[in-house]
Short mmCIF file of C-alpha atoms in Angstrom, two decimals:
data_model
loop_
_atom_site.label_atom_id
_atom_site.label_comp_id
_atom_site.label_asym_id
_atom_site.label_seq_id
_atom_site.Cartn_x
_atom_site.Cartn_y
_atom_site.Cartn_z
CA MET A 293 -37.57 -171.61 -40.92
CA HIS A 294 -40.66 -173.70 -39.17
CA THR A 295 -42.71 -176.28 -41.50
CA LEU A 296 -46.38 -177.15 -40.75
CA GLY A 297 -47.52 -179.57 -43.59
CA ARG A 298 -47.19 -177.43 -46.66
CA PHE A 299 -46.62 -174.28 -44.96
CA GLU A 300 -43.66 -172.73 -43.99
CA CYS A 301 -42.87 -169.45 -41.61
CA ASP A 302 -39.41 -168.10 -40.91
CA GLY A 303 -40.80 -165.86 -38.26
CA ARG A 304 -41.40 -162.68 -39.63
CA LEU A 305 -44.48 -160.85 -40.76
CA SER A 306 -45.60 -160.51 -44.05
CA ALA A 307 -44.38 -157.33 -45.93
CA LEU A 308 -46.78 -154.48 -44.92
CA ASN A 309 -45.25 -152.10 -47.71
CA LYS A 310 -45.69 -152.68 -51.04
CA GLY A 311 -44.19 -149.72 -52.38
CA PHE A 312 -41.26 -147.86 -51.18
CA PRO A 313 -40.13 -148.00 -47.61
CA THR A 314 -40.77 -145.37 -45.47
CA SER A 315 -39.09 -146.52 -41.94
CA CYS A 316 -36.58 -149.29 -40.93
CA ALA A 317 -39.85 -151.42 -39.44
CA ASP A 318 -40.54 -151.32 -43.43
CA LEU A 319 -37.05 -152.71 -44.35
CA TRP A 320 -37.35 -155.46 -41.20
CA ARG A 321 -40.53 -156.44 -42.36
CA ASN A 322 -39.17 -157.26 -45.91
CA GLY A 323 -36.33 -159.38 -44.75
CA PHE A 324 -33.41 -156.79 -44.25
CA VAL A 325 -31.25 -157.49 -41.32
CA ALA A 326 -28.03 -156.12 -41.83
CA ASN A 327 -27.64 -152.87 -39.70
CA GLY A 328 -26.78 -149.74 -41.60
CA LEU A 329 -27.74 -146.57 -43.74
CA TYR A 330 -30.74 -146.75 -45.37
CA SER A 331 -32.66 -144.46 -48.10
CA ILE A 332 -36.68 -144.29 -47.53
CA LYS A 333 -39.65 -142.43 -48.24
CA GLY A 334 -40.13 -139.07 -46.50
CA SER A 335 -43.14 -137.07 -47.32
CA LYS A 336 -41.54 -135.14 -50.29
CA GLN A 337 -38.00 -136.06 -50.27
CA VAL A 338 -35.55 -139.01 -49.80
CA GLU A 339 -34.37 -139.75 -46.49
CA LYS A 340 -31.40 -141.11 -45.02
CA VAL A 341 -32.01 -143.21 -41.32
CA TYR A 342 -29.97 -145.64 -39.55
CA CYS A 343 -31.53 -149.27 -39.11
CA ASP A 344 -30.24 -150.81 -35.97
CA PHE A 345 -31.98 -154.48 -36.68
CA ASN A 346 -30.40 -156.10 -33.14
CA LYS A 347 -33.49 -154.44 -31.85
CA LEU A 348 -37.14 -154.69 -32.38
CA PRO A 349 -38.81 -152.25 -33.83
CA SER A 350 -40.47 -151.47 -30.56
CA GLU A 351 -37.24 -150.90 -28.81
CA PRO A 352 -35.15 -147.47 -28.85
CA ASP A 353 -33.04 -146.49 -31.67
CA PHE A 354 -34.35 -148.99 -33.52
CA GLN A 355 -34.52 -146.06 -36.30
CA THR A 356 -32.02 -143.09 -36.13
CA TRP A 357 -33.44 -140.49 -38.49
CA ILE A 358 -29.93 -138.76 -40.10
CA GLY A 359 -31.15 -136.31 -42.79
CA TYR A 360 -32.20 -135.72 -46.14
CA GLU A 361 -30.89 -136.99 -49.39
CA ASP A 362 -30.23 -134.75 -52.51
CA VAL A 363 -32.14 -136.20 -54.85
CA LYS A 364 -33.35 -135.00 -58.10
CA SER A 365 -34.62 -136.95 -61.10
CA HIS A 366 -33.15 -134.99 -63.42
CA PRO A 367 -30.66 -131.56 -63.01
CA VAL A 368 -32.40 -128.61 -63.93
CA PHE A 369 -30.60 -125.43 -64.09
CA PHE A 370 -29.49 -122.66 -66.82
CA GLN A 371 -27.78 -119.44 -67.85
CA VAL A 372 -29.27 -117.19 -70.92
CA GLN A 373 -27.91 -113.60 -72.24
CA LYS A 374 -28.82 -110.70 -73.79
CA ASN A 375 -27.45 -109.38 -77.15
CA ALA A 376 -30.08 -107.14 -78.64
CA ASP A 377 -31.35 -103.58 -78.88
CA VAL A 378 -34.03 -101.92 -76.05
CA LEU A 379 -37.68 -103.69 -76.19
CA PRO A 380 -40.88 -102.30 -75.12
CA HIS A 381 -41.70 -101.55 -71.39
CA ASN A 382 -43.72 -104.12 -69.71
CA SER A 383 -43.31 -106.96 -72.01
CA THR A 384 -41.24 -110.16 -71.02
CA ILE A 385 -37.41 -109.83 -71.99
CA PRO A 386 -36.33 -112.78 -74.43
CA PHE A 387 -32.68 -113.81 -74.77
CA GLU A 388 -30.31 -114.25 -77.63
CA ILE A 389 -27.50 -116.53 -76.47
CA GLU A 390 -28.04 -119.70 -74.79
CA LEU A 391 -24.98 -120.44 -72.26
CA LEU A 392 -26.49 -123.23 -70.04
CA ASN A 393 -29.88 -125.16 -70.54
CA VAL A 394 -29.82 -128.33 -68.89
CA GLY A 395 -33.45 -129.72 -68.63
CA SER A 396 -34.46 -127.42 -71.50
CA ALA A 397 -36.89 -125.70 -69.45
CA MET A 398 -35.45 -122.11 -70.42
CA ASP A 399 -37.34 -121.17 -73.71
CA ILE A 400 -35.12 -118.05 -74.56
CA THR A 401 -37.11 -116.89 -77.46
CA SER A 402 -40.18 -116.40 -74.98
CA GLY A 403 -37.85 -115.82 -72.37
CA VAL A 404 -39.70 -117.86 -70.22
CA PHE A 405 -38.90 -121.06 -67.65
CA THR A 406 -41.48 -123.42 -67.65
CA VAL A 407 -40.91 -125.09 -63.89
CA PRO A 408 -40.25 -128.74 -64.96
CA ARG A 409 -40.55 -130.24 -61.67
CA SER A 410 -42.09 -129.01 -58.10
CA GLY A 411 -39.02 -127.76 -55.63
CA ARG A 412 -37.01 -125.08 -54.69
CA TYR A 413 -35.54 -123.17 -57.42
CA PHE A 414 -32.77 -120.29 -56.95
CA PHE A 415 -33.08 -117.57 -59.59
CA THR A 416 -30.52 -114.50 -60.36
CA LEU A 417 -30.88 -111.72 -62.76
CA TRP A 418 -27.87 -108.98 -63.18
CA GLY A 419 -27.02 -106.64 -65.60
CA ILE A 420 -25.78 -103.02 -66.15
CA LYS A 421 -28.03 -100.08 -67.23
CA ASP A 422 -27.77 -98.57 -70.46
CA GLU A 423 -25.74 -95.26 -70.55
CA ALA A 424 -28.12 -92.87 -72.04
CA ALA A 425 -31.36 -94.18 -69.90
CA LYS A 426 -31.81 -92.20 -66.30
CA GLY A 427 -32.34 -95.79 -64.51
CA THR A 428 -33.46 -99.26 -65.59
CA GLU A 429 -36.10 -101.18 -63.30
CA ILE A 430 -36.49 -105.03 -64.09
CA SER A 431 -39.11 -107.17 -62.09
CA LEU A 432 -39.30 -110.64 -61.97
CA ARG A 433 -42.51 -112.58 -62.47
CA LEU A 434 -44.75 -116.10 -61.64
CA ASN A 435 -47.62 -116.27 -63.98
CA GLY A 436 -47.55 -113.06 -65.24
CA VAL A 437 -47.24 -111.47 -61.44
CA GLN A 438 -44.76 -109.37 -60.14
CA ILE A 439 -42.98 -110.86 -57.50
CA ALA A 440 -39.46 -108.81 -56.80
CA GLN A 441 -38.02 -106.12 -58.39
CA THR A 442 -34.44 -104.38 -58.82
CA SER A 443 -33.45 -101.00 -59.99
CA SER A 444 -29.94 -99.51 -61.07
CA SER A 445 -29.07 -96.02 -59.62
CA TYR A 446 -30.40 -93.29 -61.91
CA GLY A 447 -28.09 -90.87 -63.82
CA GLY A 448 -26.18 -90.69 -67.09
CA SER A 449 -23.14 -93.13 -66.64
CA TYR A 450 -23.09 -97.39 -66.68
CA SER A 451 -24.11 -98.75 -63.30
CA THR A 452 -25.39 -102.38 -62.13
CA TYR A 453 -28.69 -104.22 -61.14
CA SER A 454 -28.87 -107.48 -59.65
CA LEU A 455 -31.84 -109.53 -57.83
CA GLN A 456 -31.73 -113.01 -56.56
CA THR A 457 -34.54 -114.99 -54.88
CA THR A 458 -35.11 -118.90 -54.05
CA LEU A 459 -38.80 -119.71 -54.58
CA ASN A 460 -40.87 -122.67 -53.68
CA LEU A 461 -42.52 -123.70 -57.11
CA GLN A 462 -44.98 -126.05 -58.57
CA GLY A 463 -44.71 -128.22 -61.75
CA ALA A 464 -45.81 -125.83 -65.08
CA ASP A 465 -45.70 -122.46 -62.92
CA GLN A 466 -43.78 -120.30 -65.46
CA ILE A 467 -40.56 -117.68 -64.34
CA SER A 468 -39.75 -114.35 -66.51
CA SER A 469 -38.49 -111.20 -66.38
CA SER A 470 -40.00 -108.00 -67.29
CA LEU A 471 -38.42 -104.54 -68.39
CA THR A 472 -40.35 -102.00 -66.23
CA SER A 473 -38.51 -98.80 -67.14
CA ALA A 474 -35.84 -97.19 -68.85
CA ALA A 475 -33.79 -99.59 -71.37
CA LEU A 476 -31.07 -102.74 -70.72
CA ASN A 477 -27.60 -102.44 -71.99
CA LYS A 478 -26.71 -104.17 -75.18
CA LYS A 479 -23.29 -104.52 -74.58
CA THR A 480 -20.25 -102.59 -72.66
CA VAL A 481 -16.87 -102.88 -74.26
CA SER A 482 -17.42 -105.96 -75.91
CA THR A 483 -19.02 -107.79 -72.92
CA TYR A 484 -22.49 -108.73 -72.88
CA SER A 485 -24.11 -107.48 -69.78
CA THR A 486 -27.34 -108.36 -68.69
CA PHE A 487 -27.56 -112.36 -67.84
CA PHE A 488 -30.38 -114.86 -65.97
CA GLY A 489 -30.22 -118.21 -64.29
CA GLY A 490 -31.26 -120.57 -61.84
CA TRP A 491 -31.40 -124.01 -61.00
CA LEU A 492 -33.38 -126.55 -59.41
CA LEU A 493 -32.16 -126.81 -55.55
CA GLU A 494 -34.12 -129.76 -54.21
CA GLU A 495 -36.63 -131.41 -55.70
CA ASP A 496 -40.12 -132.60 -54.33
CA ILE A 497 -39.47 -136.37 -55.28
CA PHE A 498 -43.04 -137.63 -53.46
CA LYS A 499 -46.36 -136.18 -53.54
CA ASN A 500 -48.33 -136.02 -50.39
#
């Protein structure tokens, strides 16, 4: 510490970043001196870096990028199940049984999942075709527009259908499923057989 009259100086620059640190240099300017792993703000996610404070910011290997941190402001995942008779074609499929709904983003009555946080999401839909139906086609819709479709084999017997997809979504986007043709099976040998599920894989913590 250096003193000049009423002024004191510790030899460091004043902190330039008043918000989240975005680099080892920001941490250094804020007085960090211990070498180690630190979390910093990336473009959208929280990132992990190794800071070598034995070196100056201008020297090689002062900062080593390690990777991304799996940080979510709130977990989001759901699984719902159908237990009702046939519904009209080209209508959103509602669900009757809520097996899991962490984050409360899935409305089983309307059958609509409203994206609570921007990021990457995984969705899966699977079930069994009704024996009396020739075939079953189900579409996945984003804000009312079809983006994917699955179908069962045609014929007078039970057969399965499934759909899996990963989507980059924005907050308030809506995901739903729709019966395009034929019929959904209510249950088979007391086992409920139409499921819809999804979860948040990676959240955009920071906005560009």
